Each structure stands twice: as structure tokens, then as C-alpha cells.
mmCIF file of C-alpha atoms in Angstrom:
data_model
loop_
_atom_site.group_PDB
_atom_site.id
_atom_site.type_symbol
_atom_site.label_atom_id
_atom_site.label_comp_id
_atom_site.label_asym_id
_atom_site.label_seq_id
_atom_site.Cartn_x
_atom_site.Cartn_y
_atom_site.Cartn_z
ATOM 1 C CA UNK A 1 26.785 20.935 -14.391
ATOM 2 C CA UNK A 2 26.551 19.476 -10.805
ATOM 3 C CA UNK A 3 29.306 17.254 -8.847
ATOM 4 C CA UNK A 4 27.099 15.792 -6.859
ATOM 5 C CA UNK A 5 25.127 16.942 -3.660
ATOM 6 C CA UNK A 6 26.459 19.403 -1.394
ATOM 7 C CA UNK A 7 27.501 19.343 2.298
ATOM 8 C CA UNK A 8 24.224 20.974 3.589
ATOM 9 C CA UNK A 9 22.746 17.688 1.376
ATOM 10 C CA UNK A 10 25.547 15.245 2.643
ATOM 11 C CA UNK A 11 24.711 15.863 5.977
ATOM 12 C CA UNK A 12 20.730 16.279 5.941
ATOM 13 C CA UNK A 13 21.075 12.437 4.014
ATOM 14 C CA UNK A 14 23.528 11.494 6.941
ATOM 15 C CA UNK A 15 20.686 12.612 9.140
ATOM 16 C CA UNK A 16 17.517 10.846 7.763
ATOM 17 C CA UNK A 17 19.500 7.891 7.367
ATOM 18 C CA UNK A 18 20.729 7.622 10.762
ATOM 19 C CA UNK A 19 17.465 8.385 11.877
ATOM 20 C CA UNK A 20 14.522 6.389 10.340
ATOM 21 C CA UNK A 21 11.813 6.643 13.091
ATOM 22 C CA UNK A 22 12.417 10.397 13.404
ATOM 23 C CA UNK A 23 10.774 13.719 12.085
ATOM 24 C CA UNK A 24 12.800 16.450 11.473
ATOM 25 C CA UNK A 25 11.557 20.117 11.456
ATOM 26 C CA UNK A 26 13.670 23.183 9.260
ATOM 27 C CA UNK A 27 14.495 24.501 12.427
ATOM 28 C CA UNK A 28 15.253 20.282 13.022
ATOM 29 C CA UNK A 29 17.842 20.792 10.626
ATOM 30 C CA UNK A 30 19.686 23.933 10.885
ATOM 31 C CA UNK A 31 22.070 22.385 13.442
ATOM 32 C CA UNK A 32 22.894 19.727 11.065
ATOM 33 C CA UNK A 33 23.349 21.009 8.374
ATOM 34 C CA UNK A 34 25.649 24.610 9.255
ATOM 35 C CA UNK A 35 27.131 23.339 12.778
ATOM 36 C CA UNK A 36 28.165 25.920 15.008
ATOM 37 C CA UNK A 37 26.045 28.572 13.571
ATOM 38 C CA UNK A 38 24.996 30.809 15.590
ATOM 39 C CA UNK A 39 21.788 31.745 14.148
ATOM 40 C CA UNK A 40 20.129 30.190 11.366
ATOM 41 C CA UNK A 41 19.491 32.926 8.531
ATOM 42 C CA UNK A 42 16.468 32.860 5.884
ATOM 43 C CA UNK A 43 19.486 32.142 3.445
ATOM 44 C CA UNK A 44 20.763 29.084 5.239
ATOM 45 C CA UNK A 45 16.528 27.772 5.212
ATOM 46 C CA UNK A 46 16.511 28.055 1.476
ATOM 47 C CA UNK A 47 19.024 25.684 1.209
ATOM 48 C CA UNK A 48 17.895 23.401 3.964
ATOM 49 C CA UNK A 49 14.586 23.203 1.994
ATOM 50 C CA UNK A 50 16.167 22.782 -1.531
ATOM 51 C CA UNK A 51 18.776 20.029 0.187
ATOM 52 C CA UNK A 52 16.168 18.312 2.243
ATOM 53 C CA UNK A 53 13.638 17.904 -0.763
ATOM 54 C CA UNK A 54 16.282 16.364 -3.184
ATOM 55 C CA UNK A 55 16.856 14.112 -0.254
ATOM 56 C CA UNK A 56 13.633 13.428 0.353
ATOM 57 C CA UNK A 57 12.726 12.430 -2.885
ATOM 58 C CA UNK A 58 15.601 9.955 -3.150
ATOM 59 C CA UNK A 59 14.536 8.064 0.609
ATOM 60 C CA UNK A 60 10.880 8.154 0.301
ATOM 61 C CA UNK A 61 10.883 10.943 2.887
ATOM 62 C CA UNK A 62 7.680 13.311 3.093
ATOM 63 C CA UNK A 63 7.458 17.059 2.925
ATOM 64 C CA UNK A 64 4.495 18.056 4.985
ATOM 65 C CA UNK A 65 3.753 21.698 5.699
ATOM 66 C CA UNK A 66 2.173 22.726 8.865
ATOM 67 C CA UNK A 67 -1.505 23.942 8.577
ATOM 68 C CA UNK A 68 -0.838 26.650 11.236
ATOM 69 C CA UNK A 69 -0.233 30.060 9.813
ATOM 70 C CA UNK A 70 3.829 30.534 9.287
ATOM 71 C CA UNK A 71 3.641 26.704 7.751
ATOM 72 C CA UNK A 72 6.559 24.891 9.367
ATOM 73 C CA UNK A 73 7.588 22.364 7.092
ATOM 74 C CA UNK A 74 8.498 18.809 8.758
ATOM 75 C CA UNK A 75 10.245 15.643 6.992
ATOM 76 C CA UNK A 76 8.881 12.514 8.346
ATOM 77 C CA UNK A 77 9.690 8.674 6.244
ATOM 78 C CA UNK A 78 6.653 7.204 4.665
ATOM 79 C CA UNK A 79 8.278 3.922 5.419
ATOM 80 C CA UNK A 80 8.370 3.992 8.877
ATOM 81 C CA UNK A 81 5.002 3.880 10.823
ATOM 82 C CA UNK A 82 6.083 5.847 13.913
ATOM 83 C CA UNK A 83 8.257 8.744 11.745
ATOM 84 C CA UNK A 84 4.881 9.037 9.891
ATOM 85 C CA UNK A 85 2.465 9.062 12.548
ATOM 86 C CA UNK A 86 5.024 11.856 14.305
ATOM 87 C CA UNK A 87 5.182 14.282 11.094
ATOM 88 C CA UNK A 88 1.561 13.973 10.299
ATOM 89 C CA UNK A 89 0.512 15.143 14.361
ATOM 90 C CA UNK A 90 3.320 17.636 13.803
ATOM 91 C CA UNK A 91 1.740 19.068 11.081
ATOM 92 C CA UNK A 92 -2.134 18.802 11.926
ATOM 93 C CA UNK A 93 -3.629 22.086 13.095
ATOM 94 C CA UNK A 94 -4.990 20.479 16.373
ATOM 95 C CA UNK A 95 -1.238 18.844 17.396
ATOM 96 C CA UNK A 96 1.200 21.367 16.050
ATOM 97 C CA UNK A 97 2.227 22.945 19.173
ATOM 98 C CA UNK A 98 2.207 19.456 21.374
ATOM 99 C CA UNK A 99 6.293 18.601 22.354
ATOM 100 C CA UNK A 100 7.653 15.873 20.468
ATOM 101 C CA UNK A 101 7.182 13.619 23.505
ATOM 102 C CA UNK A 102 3.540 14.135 23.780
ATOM 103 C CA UNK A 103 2.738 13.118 20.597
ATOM 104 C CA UNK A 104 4.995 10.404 20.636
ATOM 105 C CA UNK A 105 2.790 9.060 23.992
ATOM 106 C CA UNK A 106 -0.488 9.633 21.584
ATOM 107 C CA UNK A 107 0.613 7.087 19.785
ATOM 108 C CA UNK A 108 1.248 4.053 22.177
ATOM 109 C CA UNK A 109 -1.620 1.604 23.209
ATOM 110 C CA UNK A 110 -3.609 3.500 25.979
ATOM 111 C CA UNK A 111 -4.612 2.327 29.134
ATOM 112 C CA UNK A 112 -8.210 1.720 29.823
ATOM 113 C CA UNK A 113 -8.410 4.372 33.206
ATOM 114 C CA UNK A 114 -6.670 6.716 30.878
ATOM 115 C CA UNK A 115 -8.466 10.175 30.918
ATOM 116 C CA UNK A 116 -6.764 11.097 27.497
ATOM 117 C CA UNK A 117 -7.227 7.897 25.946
ATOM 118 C CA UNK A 118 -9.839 9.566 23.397
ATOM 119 C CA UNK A 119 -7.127 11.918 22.188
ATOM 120 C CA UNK A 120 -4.878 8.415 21.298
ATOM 121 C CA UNK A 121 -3.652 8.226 17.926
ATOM 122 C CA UNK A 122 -3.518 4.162 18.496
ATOM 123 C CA UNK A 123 -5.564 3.355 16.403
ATOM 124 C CA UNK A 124 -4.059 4.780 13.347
ATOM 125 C CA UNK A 125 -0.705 3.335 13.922
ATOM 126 C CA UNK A 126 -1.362 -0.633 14.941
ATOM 127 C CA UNK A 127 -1.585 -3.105 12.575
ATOM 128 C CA UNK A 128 -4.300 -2.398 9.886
ATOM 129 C CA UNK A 129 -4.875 1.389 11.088
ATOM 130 C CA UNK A 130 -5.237 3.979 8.433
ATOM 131 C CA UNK A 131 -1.580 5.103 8.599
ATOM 132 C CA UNK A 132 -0.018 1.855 8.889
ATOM 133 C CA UNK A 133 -1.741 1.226 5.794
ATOM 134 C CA UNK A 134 -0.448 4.548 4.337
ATOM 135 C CA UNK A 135 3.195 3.164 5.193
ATOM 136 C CA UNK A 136 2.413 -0.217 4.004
ATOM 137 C CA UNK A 137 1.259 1.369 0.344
ATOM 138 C CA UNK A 138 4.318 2.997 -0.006
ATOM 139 C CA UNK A 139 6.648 0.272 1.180
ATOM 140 C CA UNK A 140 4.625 -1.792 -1.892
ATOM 141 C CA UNK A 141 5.175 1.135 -4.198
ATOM 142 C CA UNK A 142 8.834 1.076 -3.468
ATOM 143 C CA UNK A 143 9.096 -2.797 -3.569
ATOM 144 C CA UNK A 144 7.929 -2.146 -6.986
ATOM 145 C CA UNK A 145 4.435 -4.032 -6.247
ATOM 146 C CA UNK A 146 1.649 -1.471 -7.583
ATOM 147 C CA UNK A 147 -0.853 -4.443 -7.721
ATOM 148 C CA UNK A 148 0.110 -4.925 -3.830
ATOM 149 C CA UNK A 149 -0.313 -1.428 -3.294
ATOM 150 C CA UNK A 150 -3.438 -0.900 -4.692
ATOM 151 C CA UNK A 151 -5.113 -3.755 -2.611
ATOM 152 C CA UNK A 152 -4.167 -1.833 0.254
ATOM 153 C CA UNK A 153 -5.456 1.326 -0.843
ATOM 154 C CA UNK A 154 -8.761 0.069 -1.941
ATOM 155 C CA UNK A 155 -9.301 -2.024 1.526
ATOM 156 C CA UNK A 156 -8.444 1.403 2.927
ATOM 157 C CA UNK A 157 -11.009 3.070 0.815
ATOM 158 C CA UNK A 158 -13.479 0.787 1.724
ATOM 159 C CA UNK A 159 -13.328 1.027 5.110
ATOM 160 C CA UNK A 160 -13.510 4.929 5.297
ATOM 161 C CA UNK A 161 -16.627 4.555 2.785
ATOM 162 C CA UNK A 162 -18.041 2.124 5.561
ATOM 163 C CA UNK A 163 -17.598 4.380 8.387
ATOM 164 C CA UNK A 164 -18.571 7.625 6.706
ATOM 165 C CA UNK A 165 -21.971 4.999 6.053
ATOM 166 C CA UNK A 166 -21.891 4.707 9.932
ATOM 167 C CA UNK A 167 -21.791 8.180 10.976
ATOM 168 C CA UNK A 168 -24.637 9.137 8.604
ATOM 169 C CA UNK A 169 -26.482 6.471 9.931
ATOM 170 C CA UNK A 170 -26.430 8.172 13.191
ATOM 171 C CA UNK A 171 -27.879 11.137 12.139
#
């Protein structure tokens, strides 16, 4: 029978909490959750992982695994635009290696004489972008409001449907 969570669980909660806007790698973690460690051990990941998921489930926090071959996984909150935007770069095969920082300028408004502005995430993140829509169907699902939620996801469908349209147009 179990007495509740753990510290390695206390403290990766204490963590996501404190943080809602953040992403946190394993290797994120390991520091958090066994302070003063020396070296984190494939023992001590294991229960990261297993304390991390149980506390992701309870905070609508998302697991994503890296599609890079080792497959870090990263936490990121699927109610928070920014956290979201962060994890899913982390994870994506073209972003995985780009500093924290980086991605984190992807993401704000680019300026027009920018000479990386096509590699801006932007548009994903303002309001009505594909991932603020992500975040916005599951703050509905947690509000309890699946009629809500659906209306967002079907606007969303839509408008991939009418830009898939566009690009075969082109061809």
C-alpha cells in the first residue's frame, strides 16, 4: 500500500509548480530531485521518470520524447503557451540541439529586417496559432468544457484542411 508520493515526487511537483512557463529535461531534473549528487545514475532516471509521470498526469504536464536517437524525454505544461511551445522545439528533430534561449527567441514576434525571421515559431504561439489552440483545448478539457474544446479543435482542423488545400493548389 502507498503513503503517498515520495521525495523524488515531492520535489519534481515542487518544481513544476513553481515553474509553470518552464520545460524541464531528465537531466532538468536530476538536480532536483537527489541534490548534491554527484552524478546522476540510470537508477536515480528510473525514478525521475516514474515520479515525473505520476506528476505529470496530476498537473496536466506533457511527456514528450525527443525524436533524436537516445530520445530525451522533456516535461513541458499543456496549459501554458510558452512551456508548450519550449518542450515541443525541444523535442522536434530540427530544434533539439538549439540552447534553451534560442528557442525561447523563436518564439517572440520577429522583426521585419530579421534574417531568421522564417525560422520564427510566432506564429504558432500568438493568439489563434496552432499551439495556442493546443493549450486553449486543454485548458477547456480541464475546465471540464468538452463542447468548448471541441470547437477549438475542429476550427483547428479546419484550418490545417484549408492550408493543406493551399499548398496543393500550388502544385
Amino acid at each position: 500500500m502507498s503513503r503517498g508520493p515520495g521525495k523524488v515526487e515531492r520535489a519534481i511537483e515542487a518544481a513544476f509548480l513553481a515553474s509553470p512557463d518552464a520545460t524541464f529535461s531528465v537531466a532538468d531534473l536530476g538536480p532536483i530531485a537527489y541534490p548534491g549528487l554527484n552524478r546522476v545514475e540510470k537508477r536515480h532516471r528510473v525514478a525521475i521518470i516514474r515520479a515525473a509521470d505520476r506528476v505529470a498526469a496530476r498537473h496536466w504536464w506533457a511527456k514528450l520524447i525527443s525524436e533524436r536517437p537516445g530520445g530525451q524525454i522533456i516535461y513541458c505544461n499543456t496549459l501554458d503557451v510558452r512551456s508548450y511551445a519550449i518542450g515541443r522545439m525541444r523535442a522536434d528533430f530540427l530544434n533539439n540541439t538549439t540552447t534553451v534561449a534560442q528557442i525561447e527567441a523563436l518564439l517572440e514576434e520577429p522583426a521585419p529586417d530579421d534574417p531568421w525571421r522564417n525560422r520564427s515559431k510566432w506564429d504558432l504561439v500568438r493568439p489563434g496559432g496552432a499551439w495556442w489552440r493546443h493549450v486553449e483545448i486543454a485548458r477547456a478539457r480541464k475546465a471540464g468544457d468538452a463542447a468548448e474544446a471541441e470547437r477549438i479543435n475542429t476550427v483547428l482542423r479546419a484550418e490545417v484542411a484549408e492550408r493543406f488545400a493551399a499548398l496543393k493548389g500550388k502544385s
